[in-house]
C-alpha cells in the first residue's frame, strides 16, 4: 500500500482553575502496556480546559497505550485521542 497513513495524537485536560497534564503516547508490538516506544508527548496547560496535539506521525505499531502524569487542577480529568 505504500507509506502508512498519518495519525494525529490529541490530548485534553479539563478541570477548575489552572489545569495541566503530561500525556505520553507509546507504540508497542504487543498488547501488553509495557516496553513501548515513546511516540509523542503532549503537555496541555491552561485555565479550565486545555488541549495539545503532536506533529502528525507515520509510526506504525499494532498497539498504542497512553500514560497520564503530572495532572493538576481541581477535579481535573484527562483524555487522549488518535485521529487517522
Coordinates of C-alpha atoms in Angstrom, one line a residue:
X1 CA 0.0 0.0 0.0
X2 CA 3.0 2.3 0.2
X3 CA 3.5 4.7 3.1
X4 CA 1.3 4.3 6.1
X5 CA -1.3 6.9 6.7
X6 CA -0.6 9.7 9.2
X7 CA -2.0 9.7 12.7
X8 CA -2.5 12.8 14.8
X9 CA -2.4 12.4 18.6
X10 CA -4.5 14.8 20.6
X11 CA -5.0 15.4 24.3
X12 CA -7.2 17.4 26.6
X13 CA -7.3 18.3 30.3
X14 CA -10.4 19.8 31.9
X15 CA -10.9 21.0 35.5
X16 CA -11.4 24.0 37.6
X17 CA -8.9 26.8 37.6
X18 CA -5.4 26.2 36.3
X19 CA -5.1 22.8 34.7
X20 CA -2.1 20.9 33.3
X21 CA -1.1 17.3 32.4
X22 CA 1.6 15.4 30.7
X23 CA 0.3 12.8 28.2
X24 CA 2.8 10.2 26.9
X25 CA 1.8 8.0 24.0
X26 CA 3.7 4.8 23.3
X27 CA 3.7 2.4 20.4
X28 CA 4.1 -1.3 21.1
X29 CA 4.3 -4.6 19.2
X30 CA 2.3 -6.5 21.8
X31 CA -1.0 -5.7 23.6
X32 CA 0.9 -5.5 27.0
X33 CA 1.2 -1.9 28.0
X34 CA 4.9 -2.2 28.8
X35 CA 8.2 -1.7 26.9
X36 CA 6.7 0.5 24.3
X37 CA 8.5 3.2 22.2
X38 CA 7.6 6.8 23.1
X39 CA 5.9 8.2 20.0
X40 CA 4.6 11.6 21.4
X41 CA 4.4 13.7 24.5
X42 CA 1.6 16.2 24.9
X43 CA 1.5 19.0 27.5
X44 CA -1.8 20.7 27.7
X45 CA -1.9 23.6 30.1
X46 CA -4.3 26.4 30.6
X47 CA -7.4 27.6 32.5
X48 CA -10.4 25.3 32.9
X49 CA -9.8 23.5 29.5
X50 CA -6.5 22.9 27.7
X51 CA -5.6 21.0 24.6
X52 CA -2.4 19.9 22.8
X53 CA -1.6 17.8 19.8
X54 CA 1.5 16.3 18.3
X55 CA 3.0 16.6 14.9
X56 CA 1.4 14.0 12.6
X57 CA 3.1 10.7 12.9
X58 CA 3.8 7.9 10.4
X59 CA 4.7 5.5 13.3
X60 CA 3.4 2.0 12.5
X61 CA 2.6 -0.1 15.6
X62 CA -0.2 -2.6 16.1
X63 CA -0.9 -1.3 19.6
X64 CA -0.7 2.1 21.4
X65 CA -1.0 2.9 25.0
X66 CA -1.2 6.2 27.0
X67 CA 0.3 7.3 30.3
X68 CA -1.1 10.3 32.1
X69 CA 1.3 12.1 34.5
X70 CA 1.5 15.4 36.5
X71 CA -2.2 16.1 36.4
X72 CA -3.1 19.3 38.2
X73 CA -6.3 21.3 38.7
X74 CA -9.4 20.7 40.9
X75 CA -11.3 17.7 39.6
X76 CA -9.1 17.5 36.5
X77 CA -9.8 14.8 34.0
X78 CA -7.5 13.9 31.1
X79 CA -8.2 12.2 27.8
X80 CA -6.2 11.3 24.7
X81 CA -7.4 10.5 21.2
X82 CA -5.8 9.5 17.9
X83 CA -7.1 10.6 14.5
X84 CA -6.4 8.5 11.4

